[in-house]
């Protein structure tokens, strides 16, 4: 087992949790949640009613809602799309947190201290632990190999459909078998945060990917170590890296794939 000092300083949830929780009233319209998430650059918000947390909404719920019916973002209250909060003690090990996230397909946990929710911990937070662990795994061991991508002439709505189907916040953009860009949920929030009416939404879903994609995506080599991928993601504040074998895209590694490495220790 791990030494007590190492466990206390490196392996406990409390070392990676954040007390910065974005709260929203349960009856907030979806469009206003989108604008808030974009403004604060957050991927999740806690839903509050009568000064109690009753659920959580992440960018994935937002994208699924847009796919279902883009126009309802102006009419529906966010409480109708909130998920139940999954909780963990701040004294638990990060391996347990990772297993809950991976098994339940969620990216965020409410962190309790002395029986009260005081913080949150997400995939991005747990990523910080990976460089401190003795992991010999390489990117090719944990990456997602069956990559689904979009073309620059696909629409933003097409991209949302692909991301939802893959349960991912990122999609590579390919042209003539070459990686030319990346589109992320952050881009989706930015695009829809500009919408002030239904006509704006109709225009947004039909925007071509080439207009909104990141044209200089960072990549990582197939044989790089997991620690290298984690450090790059942390340093550049990104959640996914296309994986290259020389110049060919052979996979993608995401925060979710990284979190899976932590579950191997539980």
PDB file of C-alpha atoms in Angstrom:
ATOM      1  CA  UNK A   1       0.000   0.000   0.000  1.00  0.00           C
ATOM      2  CA  UNK A   2       0.961   3.656  -0.221  1.00  0.00           C
ATOM      3  CA  UNK A   3       2.820   5.462   2.543  1.00  0.00           C
ATOM      4  CA  UNK A   4       0.605   7.561   4.785  1.00  0.00           C
ATOM      5  CA  UNK A   5       2.258  10.876   3.877  1.00  0.00           C
ATOM      6  CA  UNK A   6       2.012  10.115   0.154  1.00  0.00           C
ATOM      7  CA  UNK A   7      -1.633   9.156   0.505  1.00  0.00           C
ATOM      8  CA  UNK A   8      -2.427  12.313   2.432  1.00  0.00           C
ATOM      9  CA  UNK A   9      -0.652  14.697   0.040  1.00  0.00           C
ATOM     10  CA  UNK A  10      -1.236  13.028  -3.322  1.00  0.00           C
ATOM     11  CA  UNK A  11      -4.013  10.473  -3.284  1.00  0.00           C
ATOM     12  CA  UNK A  12      -6.933  12.062  -1.443  1.00  0.00           C
ATOM     13  CA  UNK A  13      -9.803  13.795  -3.199  1.00  0.00           C
ATOM     14  CA  UNK A  14      -9.394  16.905  -1.055  1.00  0.00           C
ATOM     15  CA  UNK A  15      -6.085  17.664  -2.779  1.00  0.00           C
ATOM     16  CA  UNK A  16      -7.813  18.131  -6.141  1.00  0.00           C
ATOM     17  CA  UNK A  17     -11.291  19.393  -5.306  1.00  0.00           C
ATOM     18  CA  UNK A  18     -12.391  22.938  -6.041  1.00  0.00           C
ATOM     19  CA  UNK A  19     -14.607  25.079  -3.862  1.00  0.00           C
ATOM     20  CA  UNK A  20     -15.541  27.159  -6.906  1.00  0.00           C
ATOM     21  CA  UNK A  21     -19.071  25.929  -7.590  1.00  0.00           C
ATOM     22  CA  UNK A  22     -21.217  27.715 -10.153  1.00  0.00           C
ATOM     23  CA  UNK A  23     -24.807  27.705  -8.885  1.00  0.00           C
ATOM     24  CA  UNK A  24     -27.999  28.405 -10.816  1.00  0.00           C
ATOM     25  CA  UNK A  25     -31.668  28.580  -9.760  1.00  0.00           C
ATOM     26  CA  UNK A  26     -33.685  25.540 -10.820  1.00  0.00           C
ATOM     27  CA  UNK A  27     -35.994  27.610 -13.049  1.00  0.00           C
ATOM     28  CA  UNK A  28     -33.228  29.192 -15.144  1.00  0.00           C
ATOM     29  CA  UNK A  29     -33.824  28.938 -18.896  1.00  0.00           C
ATOM     30  CA  UNK A  30     -31.349  26.752 -20.782  1.00  0.00           C
ATOM     31  CA  UNK A  31     -30.118  29.623 -22.950  1.00  0.00           C
ATOM     32  CA  UNK A  32     -29.114  31.565 -19.846  1.00  0.00           C
ATOM     33  CA  UNK A  33     -27.215  28.550 -18.543  1.00  0.00           C
ATOM     34  CA  UNK A  34     -25.350  28.352 -21.846  1.00  0.00           C
ATOM     35  CA  UNK A  35     -24.424  32.032 -21.632  1.00  0.00           C
ATOM     36  CA  UNK A  36     -23.257  31.642 -18.018  1.00  0.00           C
ATOM     37  CA  UNK A  37     -21.167  28.549 -18.766  1.00  0.00           C
ATOM     38  CA  UNK A  38     -19.479  30.323 -21.654  1.00  0.00           C
ATOM     39  CA  UNK A  39     -18.900  33.504 -19.675  1.00  0.00           C
ATOM     40  CA  UNK A  40     -17.338  31.677 -16.721  1.00  0.00           C
ATOM     41  CA  UNK A  41     -15.638  29.037 -18.863  1.00  0.00           C
ATOM     42  CA  UNK A  42     -17.140  26.159 -16.869  1.00  0.00           C
ATOM     43  CA  UNK A  43     -18.458  22.800 -18.037  1.00  0.00           C
ATOM     44  CA  UNK A  44     -20.924  22.198 -15.228  1.00  0.00           C
ATOM     45  CA  UNK A  45     -23.346  24.045 -12.968  1.00  0.00           C
ATOM     46  CA  UNK A  46     -25.051  22.966  -9.755  1.00  0.00           C
ATOM     47  CA  UNK A  47     -28.827  23.406  -9.755  1.00  0.00           C
ATOM     48  CA  UNK A  48     -30.201  24.994  -6.608  1.00  0.00           C
ATOM     49  CA  UNK A  49     -33.687  25.221  -5.100  1.00  0.00           C
ATOM     50  CA  UNK A  50     -34.534  26.591  -1.664  1.00  0.00           C
ATOM     51  CA  UNK A  51     -30.793  26.941  -0.970  1.00  0.00           C
ATOM     52  CA  UNK A  52     -30.216  23.214  -1.566  1.00  0.00           C
ATOM     53  CA  UNK A  53     -28.455  21.492  -4.436  1.00  0.00           C
ATOM     54  CA  UNK A  54     -30.937  19.320  -6.304  1.00  0.00           C
ATOM     55  CA  UNK A  55     -28.899  18.305  -9.340  1.00  0.00           C
ATOM     56  CA  UNK A  56     -26.166  19.111 -11.788  1.00  0.00           C
ATOM     57  CA  UNK A  57     -26.053  20.024 -15.458  1.00  0.00           C
ATOM     58  CA  UNK A  58     -22.973  19.564 -17.613  1.00  0.00           C
ATOM     59  CA  UNK A  59     -22.196  20.620 -21.139  1.00  0.00           C
ATOM     60  CA  UNK A  60     -23.100  17.099 -22.254  1.00  0.00           C
ATOM     61  CA  UNK A  61     -26.711  17.604 -21.121  1.00  0.00           C
ATOM     62  CA  UNK A  62     -26.724  20.915 -22.979  1.00  0.00           C
ATOM     63  CA  UNK A  63     -25.556  19.274 -26.209  1.00  0.00           C
ATOM     64  CA  UNK A  64     -28.070  16.432 -25.911  1.00  0.00           C
ATOM     65  CA  UNK A  65     -30.814  19.017 -25.440  1.00  0.00           C
ATOM     66  CA  UNK A  66     -29.724  20.909 -28.551  1.00  0.00           C
ATOM     67  CA  UNK A  67     -29.733  17.705 -30.584  1.00  0.00           C
ATOM     68  CA  UNK A  68     -33.235  16.842 -29.369  1.00  0.00           C
ATOM     69  CA  UNK A  69     -34.669  20.258 -30.284  1.00  0.00           C
ATOM     70  CA  UNK A  70     -32.403  23.314 -30.607  1.00  0.00           C
ATOM     71  CA  UNK A  71     -35.243  25.786 -30.171  1.00  0.00           C
ATOM     72  CA  UNK A  72     -36.311  24.626 -26.713  1.00  0.00           C
ATOM     73  CA  UNK A  73     -33.280  26.289 -25.150  1.00  0.00           C
ATOM     74  CA  UNK A  74     -35.347  29.491 -24.984  1.00  0.00           C
ATOM     75  CA  UNK A  75     -38.369  27.887 -23.331  1.00  0.00           C
ATOM     76  CA  UNK A  76     -37.284  25.019 -21.091  1.00  0.00           C
ATOM     77  CA  UNK A  77     -36.084  25.351 -17.499  1.00  0.00           C
ATOM     78  CA  UNK A  78     -32.783  23.708 -16.715  1.00  0.00           C
ATOM     79  CA  UNK A  79     -34.219  21.624 -13.858  1.00  0.00           C
ATOM     80  CA  UNK A  80     -35.868  19.370 -16.439  1.00  0.00           C
ATOM     81  CA  UNK A  81     -32.444  18.295 -17.705  1.00  0.00           C
ATOM     82  CA  UNK A  82     -30.480  18.101 -14.469  1.00  0.00           C
ATOM     83  CA  UNK A  83     -28.853  14.856 -13.366  1.00  0.00           C
ATOM     84  CA  UNK A  84     -28.661  13.580  -9.818  1.00  0.00           C
ATOM     85  CA  UNK A  85     -25.602  14.638  -7.860  1.00  0.00           C
ATOM     86  CA  UNK A  86     -23.084  11.897  -7.187  1.00  0.00           C
ATOM     87  CA  UNK A  87     -21.187  12.517  -3.965  1.00  0.00           C
ATOM     88  CA  UNK A  88     -17.856  11.555  -2.454  1.00  0.00           C
ATOM     89  CA  UNK A  89     -16.072  12.383   0.782  1.00  0.00           C
ATOM     90  CA  UNK A  90     -13.074  14.679   0.581  1.00  0.00           C
ATOM     91  CA  UNK A  91     -11.130  12.040   2.533  1.00  0.00           C
ATOM     92  CA  UNK A  92     -11.676   9.301  -0.076  1.00  0.00           C
ATOM     93  CA  UNK A  93      -8.918   8.284  -2.490  1.00  0.00           C
ATOM     94  CA  UNK A  94      -8.875   9.614  -6.040  1.00  0.00           C
ATOM     95  CA  UNK A  95      -9.087   6.048  -7.347  1.00  0.00           C
ATOM     96  CA  UNK A  96     -12.589   5.683  -5.921  1.00  0.00           C
ATOM     97  CA  UNK A  97     -13.608   9.036  -7.391  1.00  0.00           C
ATOM     98  CA  UNK A  98     -12.318   7.953 -10.786  1.00  0.00           C
ATOM     99  CA  UNK A  99     -14.196   4.653 -10.611  1.00  0.00           C
ATOM    100  CA  UNK A 100     -17.488   6.374  -9.777  1.00  0.00           C
ATOM    101  CA  UNK A 101     -16.988   8.800 -12.665  1.00  0.00           C
ATOM    102  CA  UNK A 102     -16.076   6.068 -15.126  1.00  0.00           C
ATOM    103  CA  UNK A 103     -18.723   3.549 -14.078  1.00  0.00           C
ATOM    104  CA  UNK A 104     -21.539   6.114 -14.033  1.00  0.00           C
ATOM    105  CA  UNK A 105     -20.307   8.002 -17.110  1.00  0.00           C
ATOM    106  CA  UNK A 106     -20.162  11.334 -15.319  1.00  0.00           C
ATOM    107  CA  UNK A 107     -17.430  13.943 -15.250  1.00  0.00           C
ATOM    108  CA  UNK A 108     -18.045  15.635 -11.917  1.00  0.00           C
ATOM    109  CA  UNK A 109     -18.686  14.693  -8.288  1.00  0.00           C
ATOM    110  CA  UNK A 110     -19.955  16.767  -5.378  1.00  0.00           C
ATOM    111  CA  UNK A 111     -17.410  16.652  -2.557  1.00  0.00           C
ATOM    112  CA  UNK A 112     -18.648  16.426   1.016  1.00  0.00           C
ATOM    113  CA  UNK A 113     -16.844  17.516   4.147  1.00  0.00           C
ATOM    114  CA  UNK A 114     -18.392  16.702   7.501  1.00  0.00           C
ATOM    115  CA  UNK A 115     -21.568  15.633   5.722  1.00  0.00           C
ATOM    116  CA  UNK A 116     -21.991  18.880   3.755  1.00  0.00           C
ATOM    117  CA  UNK A 117     -21.268  19.611   0.084  1.00  0.00           C
ATOM    118  CA  UNK A 118     -18.413  22.107   0.104  1.00  0.00           C
ATOM    119  CA  UNK A 119     -16.634  21.491  -3.208  1.00  0.00           C
ATOM    120  CA  UNK A 120     -16.561  19.556  -6.452  1.00  0.00           C
ATOM    121  CA  UNK A 121     -14.030  17.374  -8.235  1.00  0.00           C
ATOM    122  CA  UNK A 122     -13.989  16.601 -11.939  1.00  0.00           C
ATOM    123  CA  UNK A 123     -12.051  14.734 -14.587  1.00  0.00           C
ATOM    124  CA  UNK A 124      -9.862  17.776 -15.248  1.00  0.00           C
ATOM    125  CA  UNK A 125      -9.021  17.972 -11.530  1.00  0.00           C
ATOM    126  CA  UNK A 126      -8.040  14.308 -11.270  1.00  0.00           C
ATOM    127  CA  UNK A 127      -5.840  14.710 -14.329  1.00  0.00           C
ATOM    128  CA  UNK A 128      -3.505  16.682 -12.057  1.00  0.00           C
ATOM    129  CA  UNK A 129      -2.760  13.524 -10.076  1.00  0.00           C
ATOM    130  CA  UNK A 130      -1.482  11.443 -12.990  1.00  0.00           C
ATOM    131  CA  UNK A 131       2.006  13.012 -13.260  1.00  0.00           C
ATOM    132  CA  UNK A 132       2.557  12.122  -9.579  1.00  0.00           C
ATOM    133  CA  UNK A 133       1.801   8.435 -10.046  1.00  0.00           C
ATOM    134  CA  UNK A 134       4.144   5.659 -11.085  1.00  0.00           C
ATOM    135  CA  UNK A 135       2.394   4.846 -14.343  1.00  0.00           C
ATOM    136  CA  UNK A 136       4.308   3.068 -17.104  1.00  0.00           C
ATOM    137  CA  UNK A 137       1.384   3.110 -19.513  1.00  0.00           C
ATOM    138  CA  UNK A 138       1.734   4.667 -22.925  1.00  0.00           C
ATOM    139  CA  UNK A 139      -0.861   6.639 -24.845  1.00  0.00           C
ATOM    140  CA  UNK A 140      -1.518   3.691 -27.167  1.00  0.00           C
ATOM    141  CA  UNK A 141      -2.535   1.581 -24.141  1.00  0.00           C
ATOM    142  CA  UNK A 142      -5.409   3.865 -23.099  1.00  0.00           C
ATOM    143  CA  UNK A 143      -6.468   5.817 -26.183  1.00  0.00           C
ATOM    144  CA  UNK A 144      -9.778   5.423 -27.998  1.00  0.00           C
ATOM    145  CA  UNK A 145      -8.932   3.750 -31.297  1.00  0.00           C
ATOM    146  CA  UNK A 146     -12.176   3.899 -33.290  1.00  0.00           C
ATOM    147  CA  UNK A 147     -12.117   7.630 -33.908  1.00  0.00           C
ATOM    148  CA  UNK A 148     -15.205   9.249 -35.401  1.00  0.00           C
ATOM    149  CA  UNK A 149     -14.660  12.593 -37.057  1.00  0.00           C
ATOM    150  CA  UNK A 150     -16.388  15.305 -39.044  1.00  0.00           C
ATOM    151  CA  UNK A 151     -15.394  17.131 -42.202  1.00  0.00           C
ATOM    152  CA  UNK A 152     -14.961  20.907 -42.403  1.00  0.00           C
ATOM    153  CA  UNK A 153     -18.121  21.078 -44.509  1.00  0.00           C
ATOM    154  CA  UNK A 154     -20.263  19.347 -41.895  1.00  0.00           C
ATOM    155  CA  UNK A 155     -22.461  21.606 -39.794  1.00  0.00           C
ATOM    156  CA  UNK A 156     -22.229  22.433 -36.115  1.00  0.00           C
ATOM    157  CA  UNK A 157     -25.361  20.343 -35.601  1.00  0.00           C
ATOM    158  CA  UNK A 158     -23.664  17.374 -37.317  1.00  0.00           C
ATOM    159  CA  UNK A 159     -20.775  17.744 -34.889  1.00  0.00           C
ATOM    160  CA  UNK A 160     -23.079  17.819 -31.871  1.00  0.00           C
ATOM    161  CA  UNK A 161     -24.701  14.585 -33.059  1.00  0.00           C
ATOM    162  CA  UNK A 162     -21.296  12.897 -33.350  1.00  0.00           C
ATOM    163  CA  UNK A 163     -20.124  14.131 -29.932  1.00  0.00           C
ATOM    164  CA  UNK A 164     -23.349  12.946 -28.308  1.00  0.00           C
ATOM    165  CA  UNK A 165     -23.125   9.548 -29.982  1.00  0.00           C
ATOM    166  CA  UNK A 166     -19.527   9.158 -28.832  1.00  0.00           C
ATOM    167  CA  UNK A 167     -20.276  10.588 -25.357  1.00  0.00           C
ATOM    168  CA  UNK A 168     -17.397  12.957 -25.977  1.00  0.00           C
ATOM    169  CA  UNK A 169     -16.786  16.683 -25.719  1.00  0.00           C
ATOM    170  CA  UNK A 170     -14.428  16.727 -28.696  1.00  0.00           C
ATOM    171  CA  UNK A 171     -14.419  15.708 -32.333  1.00  0.00           C
ATOM    172  CA  UNK A 172     -11.492  15.792 -34.799  1.00  0.00           C
ATOM    173  CA  UNK A 173     -11.968  17.509 -38.141  1.00  0.00           C
ATOM    174  CA  UNK A 174     -10.500  15.580 -41.076  1.00  0.00           C
ATOM    175  CA  UNK A 175     -10.093  16.331 -44.766  1.00  0.00           C
ATOM    176  CA  UNK A 176      -8.458  13.973 -47.286  1.00  0.00           C
ATOM    177  CA  UNK A 177      -7.386  11.726 -44.381  1.00  0.00           C
ATOM    178  CA  UNK A 178      -5.546  14.623 -42.770  1.00  0.00           C
ATOM    179  CA  UNK A 179      -6.231  16.234 -39.399  1.00  0.00           C
ATOM    180  CA  UNK A 180      -7.023  19.895 -40.014  1.00  0.00           C
ATOM    181  CA  UNK A 181      -8.804  20.898 -36.819  1.00  0.00           C
ATOM    182  CA  UNK A 182     -10.708  20.095 -33.638  1.00  0.00           C
ATOM    183  CA  UNK A 183     -14.123  21.127 -32.406  1.00  0.00           C
ATOM    184  CA  UNK A 184     -15.052  20.978 -28.723  1.00  0.00           C
ATOM    185  CA  UNK A 185     -17.978  21.548 -26.402  1.00  0.00           C
ATOM    186  CA  UNK A 186     -16.314  24.843 -25.501  1.00  0.00           C
ATOM    187  CA  UNK A 187     -16.853  25.926 -29.116  1.00  0.00           C
ATOM    188  CA  UNK A 188     -20.492  24.790 -28.936  1.00  0.00           C
ATOM    189  CA  UNK A 189     -21.112  26.922 -25.848  1.00  0.00           C
ATOM    190  CA  UNK A 190     -19.435  29.903 -27.486  1.00  0.00           C
ATOM    191  CA  UNK A 191     -21.556  29.604 -30.630  1.00  0.00           C
ATOM    192  CA  UNK A 192     -24.893  29.246 -28.851  1.00  0.00           C
ATOM    193  CA  UNK A 193     -24.097  31.865 -26.220  1.00  0.00           C
ATOM    194  CA  UNK A 194     -24.420  34.439 -29.012  1.00  0.00           C
ATOM    195  CA  UNK A 195     -28.011  33.386 -29.794  1.00  0.00           C
ATOM    196  CA  UNK A 196     -30.703  35.828 -28.689  1.00  0.00           C
ATOM    197  CA  UNK A 197     -33.669  34.406 -30.586  1.00  0.00           C
ATOM    198  CA  UNK A 198     -34.823  31.318 -32.460  1.00  0.00           C
ATOM    199  CA  UNK A 199     -33.595  32.669 -35.793  1.00  0.00           C
ATOM    200  CA  UNK A 200     -30.074  32.906 -34.342  1.00  0.00           C
ATOM    201  CA  UNK A 201     -30.294  29.260 -33.269  1.00  0.00           C
ATOM    202  CA  UNK A 202     -31.395  28.130 -36.738  1.00  0.00           C
ATOM    203  CA  UNK A 203     -28.375  29.917 -38.164  1.00  0.00           C
ATOM    204  CA  UNK A 204     -26.022  28.511 -35.522  1.00  0.00           C
ATOM    205  CA  UNK A 205     -26.837  24.852 -36.134  1.00  0.00           C
ATOM    206  CA  UNK A 206     -26.088  25.292 -39.844  1.00  0.00           C
ATOM    207  CA  UNK A 207     -22.703  26.993 -39.449  1.00  0.00           C
ATOM    208  CA  UNK A 208     -19.955  25.056 -41.205  1.00  0.00           C
ATOM    209  CA  UNK A 209     -17.374  23.420 -38.960  1.00  0.00           C
ATOM    210  CA  UNK A 210     -14.492  25.047 -40.828  1.00  0.00           C
ATOM    211  CA  UNK A 211     -15.656  28.454 -39.589  1.00  0.00           C
ATOM    212  CA  UNK A 212     -15.545  27.566 -35.863  1.00  0.00           C
ATOM    213  CA  UNK A 213     -12.941  24.804 -35.480  1.00  0.00           C
ATOM    214  CA  UNK A 214      -9.527  25.147 -33.870  1.00  0.00           C
ATOM    215  CA  UNK A 215      -7.219  25.046 -36.873  1.00  0.00           C
ATOM    216  CA  UNK A 216      -4.065  24.296 -34.860  1.00  0.00           C
ATOM    217  CA  UNK A 217      -4.924  21.268 -32.720  1.00  0.00           C
ATOM    218  CA  UNK A 218      -2.272  19.849 -30.441  1.00  0.00           C
ATOM    219  CA  UNK A 219      -1.455  16.169 -30.961  1.00  0.00           C
ATOM    220  CA  UNK A 220       0.543  13.481 -29.204  1.00  0.00           C
ATOM    221  CA  UNK A 221       2.618  10.559 -30.364  1.00  0.00           C
ATOM    222  CA  UNK A 222       1.311   7.016 -30.121  1.00  0.00           C
ATOM    223  CA  UNK A 223       4.298   5.947 -28.010  1.00  0.00           C
ATOM    224  CA  UNK A 224       4.293   8.849 -25.567  1.00  0.00           C
ATOM    225  CA  UNK A 225       3.732   8.065 -21.901  1.00  0.00           C
ATOM    226  CA  UNK A 226       0.413   8.782 -20.234  1.00  0.00           C
ATOM    227  CA  UNK A 227       2.205  11.266 -17.989  1.00  0.00           C
ATOM    228  CA  UNK A 228       3.284  13.223 -21.073  1.00  0.00           C
ATOM    229  CA  UNK A 229      -0.300  13.409 -22.298  1.00  0.00           C
ATOM    230  CA  UNK A 230      -1.541  14.502 -18.878  1.00  0.00           C
ATOM    231  CA  UNK A 231       1.098  17.213 -18.586  1.00  0.00           C
ATOM    232  CA  UNK A 232       0.287  18.540 -22.057  1.00  0.00           C
ATOM    233  CA  UNK A 233      -3.442  18.638 -21.333  1.00  0.00           C
ATOM    234  CA  UNK A 234      -2.833  20.398 -18.018  1.00  0.00           C
ATOM    235  CA  UNK A 235      -0.382  22.896 -19.467  1.00  0.00           C
ATOM    236  CA  UNK A 236      -2.583  23.811 -22.436  1.00  0.00           C
ATOM    237  CA  UNK A 237      -5.926  23.474 -20.625  1.00  0.00           C
ATOM    238  CA  UNK A 238      -7.388  21.039 -23.149  1.00  0.00           C
ATOM    239  CA  UNK A 239      -9.418  17.876 -22.711  1.00  0.00           C
ATOM    240  CA  UNK A 240      -8.400  15.740 -25.681  1.00  0.00           C
ATOM    241  CA  UNK A 241      -5.442  15.009 -27.959  1.00  0.00           C
ATOM    242  CA  UNK A 242      -5.544  13.314 -31.356  1.00  0.00           C
ATOM    243  CA  UNK A 243      -2.978  10.507 -31.374  1.00  0.00           C
ATOM    244  CA  UNK A 244      -0.547  10.239 -34.285  1.00  0.00           C
ATOM    245  CA  UNK A 245       1.574   7.426 -35.666  1.00  0.00           C
ATOM    246  CA  UNK A 246       4.030   9.645 -37.514  1.00  0.00           C
ATOM    247  CA  UNK A 247       1.430  11.746 -39.381  1.00  0.00           C
ATOM    248  CA  UNK A 248      -1.548   9.387 -39.400  1.00  0.00           C
ATOM    249  CA  UNK A 249      -4.353   9.807 -36.866  1.00  0.00           C
ATOM    250  CA  UNK A 250      -4.722   6.447 -35.121  1.00  0.00           C
ATOM    251  CA  UNK A 251      -6.725   7.434 -32.063  1.00  0.00           C
ATOM    252  CA  UNK A 252      -7.712  10.098 -29.594  1.00  0.00           C
ATOM    253  CA  UNK A 253      -6.998  10.317 -25.891  1.00  0.00           C
ATOM    254  CA  UNK A 254      -9.338  12.280 -23.657  1.00  0.00           C
ATOM    255  CA  UNK A 255      -9.683  13.123 -20.004  1.00  0.00           C
ATOM    256  CA  UNK A 256     -12.120  10.225 -19.765  1.00  0.00           C
ATOM    257  CA  UNK A 257      -9.456   7.815 -21.082  1.00  0.00           C
ATOM    258  CA  UNK A 258      -7.006   9.220 -18.548  1.00  0.00           C
ATOM    259  CA  UNK A 259      -9.449   8.760 -15.703  1.00  0.00           C
ATOM    260  CA  UNK A 260      -9.724   5.109 -16.696  1.00  0.00           C
ATOM    261  CA  UNK A 261      -6.034   4.718 -15.828  1.00  0.00           C
ATOM    262  CA  UNK A 262      -6.846   5.684 -12.245  1.00  0.00           C
ATOM    263  CA  UNK A 263      -9.580   3.038 -12.030  1.00  0.00           C
ATOM    264  CA  UNK A 264      -6.951   0.367 -12.649  1.00  0.00           C
ATOM    265  CA  UNK A 265      -5.628   1.060  -9.148  1.00  0.00           C
ATOM    266  CA  UNK A 266      -8.998   0.668  -7.386  1.00  0.00           C
TER     267      UNK A 266
END
